Short mmCIF file of C-alpha atoms in Angstrom, two decimals:
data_model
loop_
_atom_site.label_atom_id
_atom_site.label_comp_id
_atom_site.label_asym_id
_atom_site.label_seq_id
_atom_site.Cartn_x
_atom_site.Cartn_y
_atom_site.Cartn_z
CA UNK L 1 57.45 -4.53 -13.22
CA UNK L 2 58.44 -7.92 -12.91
CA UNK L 3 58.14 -8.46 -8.96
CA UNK L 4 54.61 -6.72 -10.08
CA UNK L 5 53.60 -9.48 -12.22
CA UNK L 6 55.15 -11.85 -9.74
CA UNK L 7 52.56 -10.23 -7.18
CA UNK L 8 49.45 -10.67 -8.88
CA UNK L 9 50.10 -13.87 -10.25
CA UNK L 10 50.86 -15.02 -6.03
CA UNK L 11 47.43 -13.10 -5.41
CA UNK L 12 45.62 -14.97 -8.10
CA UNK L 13 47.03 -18.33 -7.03
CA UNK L 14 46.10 -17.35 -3.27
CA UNK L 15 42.33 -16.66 -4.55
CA UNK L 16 42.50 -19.99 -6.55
CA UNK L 17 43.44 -21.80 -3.57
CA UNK L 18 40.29 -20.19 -1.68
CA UNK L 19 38.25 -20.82 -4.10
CA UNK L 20 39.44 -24.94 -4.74
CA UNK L 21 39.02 -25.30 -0.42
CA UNK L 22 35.32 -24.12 -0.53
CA UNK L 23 34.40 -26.39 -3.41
CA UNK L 24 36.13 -28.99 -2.03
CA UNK L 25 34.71 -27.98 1.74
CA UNK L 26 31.13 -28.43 0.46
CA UNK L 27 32.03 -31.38 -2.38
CA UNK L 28 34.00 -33.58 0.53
CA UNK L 29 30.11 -32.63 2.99
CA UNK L 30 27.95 -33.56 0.32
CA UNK L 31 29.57 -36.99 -1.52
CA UNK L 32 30.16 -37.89 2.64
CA UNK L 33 26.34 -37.33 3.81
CA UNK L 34 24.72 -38.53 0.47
CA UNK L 35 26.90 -41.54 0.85
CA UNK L 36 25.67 -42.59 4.43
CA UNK L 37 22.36 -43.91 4.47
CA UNK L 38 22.14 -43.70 7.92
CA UNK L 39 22.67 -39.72 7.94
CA UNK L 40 20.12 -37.64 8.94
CA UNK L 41 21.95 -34.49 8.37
CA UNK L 42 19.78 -32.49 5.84
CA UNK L 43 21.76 -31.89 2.42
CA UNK L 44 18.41 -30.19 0.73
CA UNK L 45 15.16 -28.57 1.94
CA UNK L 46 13.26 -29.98 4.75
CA UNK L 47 9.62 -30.99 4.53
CA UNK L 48 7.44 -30.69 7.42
CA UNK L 49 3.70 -30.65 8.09
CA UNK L 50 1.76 -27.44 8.74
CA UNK L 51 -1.11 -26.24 9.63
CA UNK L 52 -4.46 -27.54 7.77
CA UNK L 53 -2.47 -30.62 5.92
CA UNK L 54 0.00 -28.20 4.25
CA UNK L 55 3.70 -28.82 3.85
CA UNK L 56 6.00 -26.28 5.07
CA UNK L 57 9.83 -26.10 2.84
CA UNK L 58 12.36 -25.53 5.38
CA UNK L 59 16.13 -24.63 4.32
CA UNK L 60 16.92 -23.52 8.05
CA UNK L 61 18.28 -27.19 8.95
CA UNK L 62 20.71 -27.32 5.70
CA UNK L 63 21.52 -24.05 5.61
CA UNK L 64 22.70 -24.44 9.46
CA UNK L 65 24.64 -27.69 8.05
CA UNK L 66 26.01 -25.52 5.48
CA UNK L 67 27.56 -22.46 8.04
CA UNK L 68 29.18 -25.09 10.08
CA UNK L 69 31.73 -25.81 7.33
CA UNK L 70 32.89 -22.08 8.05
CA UNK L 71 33.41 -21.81 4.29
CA UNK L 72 29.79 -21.15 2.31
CA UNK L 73 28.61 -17.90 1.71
CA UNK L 74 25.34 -16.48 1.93
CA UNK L 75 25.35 -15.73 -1.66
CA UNK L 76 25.73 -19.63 -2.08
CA UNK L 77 22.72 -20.30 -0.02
CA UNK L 78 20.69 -18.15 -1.81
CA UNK L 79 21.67 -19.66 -5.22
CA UNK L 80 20.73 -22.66 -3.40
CA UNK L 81 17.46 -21.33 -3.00
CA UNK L 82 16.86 -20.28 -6.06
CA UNK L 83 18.28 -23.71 -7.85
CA UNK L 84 15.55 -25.23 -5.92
CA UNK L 85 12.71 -22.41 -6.00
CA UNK L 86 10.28 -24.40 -8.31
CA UNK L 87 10.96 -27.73 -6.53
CA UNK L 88 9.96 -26.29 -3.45
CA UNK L 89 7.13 -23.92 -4.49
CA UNK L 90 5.30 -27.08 -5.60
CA UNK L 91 6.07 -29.07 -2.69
CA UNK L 92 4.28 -25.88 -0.73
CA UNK L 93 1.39 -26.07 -2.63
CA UNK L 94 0.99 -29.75 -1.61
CA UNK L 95 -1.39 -31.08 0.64
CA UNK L 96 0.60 -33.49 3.66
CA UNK L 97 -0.95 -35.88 3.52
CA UNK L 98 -0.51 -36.61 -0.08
CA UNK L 99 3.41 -36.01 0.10
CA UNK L 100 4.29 -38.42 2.92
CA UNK L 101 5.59 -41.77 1.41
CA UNK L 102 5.97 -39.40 -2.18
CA UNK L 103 9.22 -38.81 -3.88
CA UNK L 104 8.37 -35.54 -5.63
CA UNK L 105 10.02 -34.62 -9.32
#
């Protein structure tokens, strides 16, 4: 029983240690690209202009950031999406013109 409960508690300290590298995978990416003001690597939604002065919400380039770190799950990204749903469903509704050179709340 013993070597049992020396078992799960290795498991559960193996799992821990999972866990604390992908927070610290995407922590370490985010604090490093948010700090450089010269990165262009996308650590949100992009914005781009559509068709008929619309803006099109892109999560393709930061979600490609994110699967390079090898550690963020798709579950993740689609929390991320959803964190940021009503963000980017007003965005969407925006016209382009009136966007550019706007920092949306």
């Amino acid at each position: 029983a013993n070597s049992e409960s020396n078992t799960k508690k290795k498991e559960l300290t193996e799992t821990e240690k999972e866990i604390e590298s992908v927070a610290l995978s995407f922590h370490n990416w985010y604090i490093k690209n948010t700090n450089d003001i010269k990165s262009e690597i996308p650590i949100d939604f992009v914005v781009t202009e559509g068709k008929n002065d619309s803006c099109l919400v892109d999560y393709e380039p930061y979600f490609n950031e994110l699967r390079k770190l090898g550690t963020i799950s798709n579950s993740f990204m689609e929390k991320e999406k959803e964190r940021t749903k009503s963000c980017a469903e007003t965005i969407s509704k925006m016209k382009w013109s009136e966007y550019i050179g706007v920092i949306p709340e």
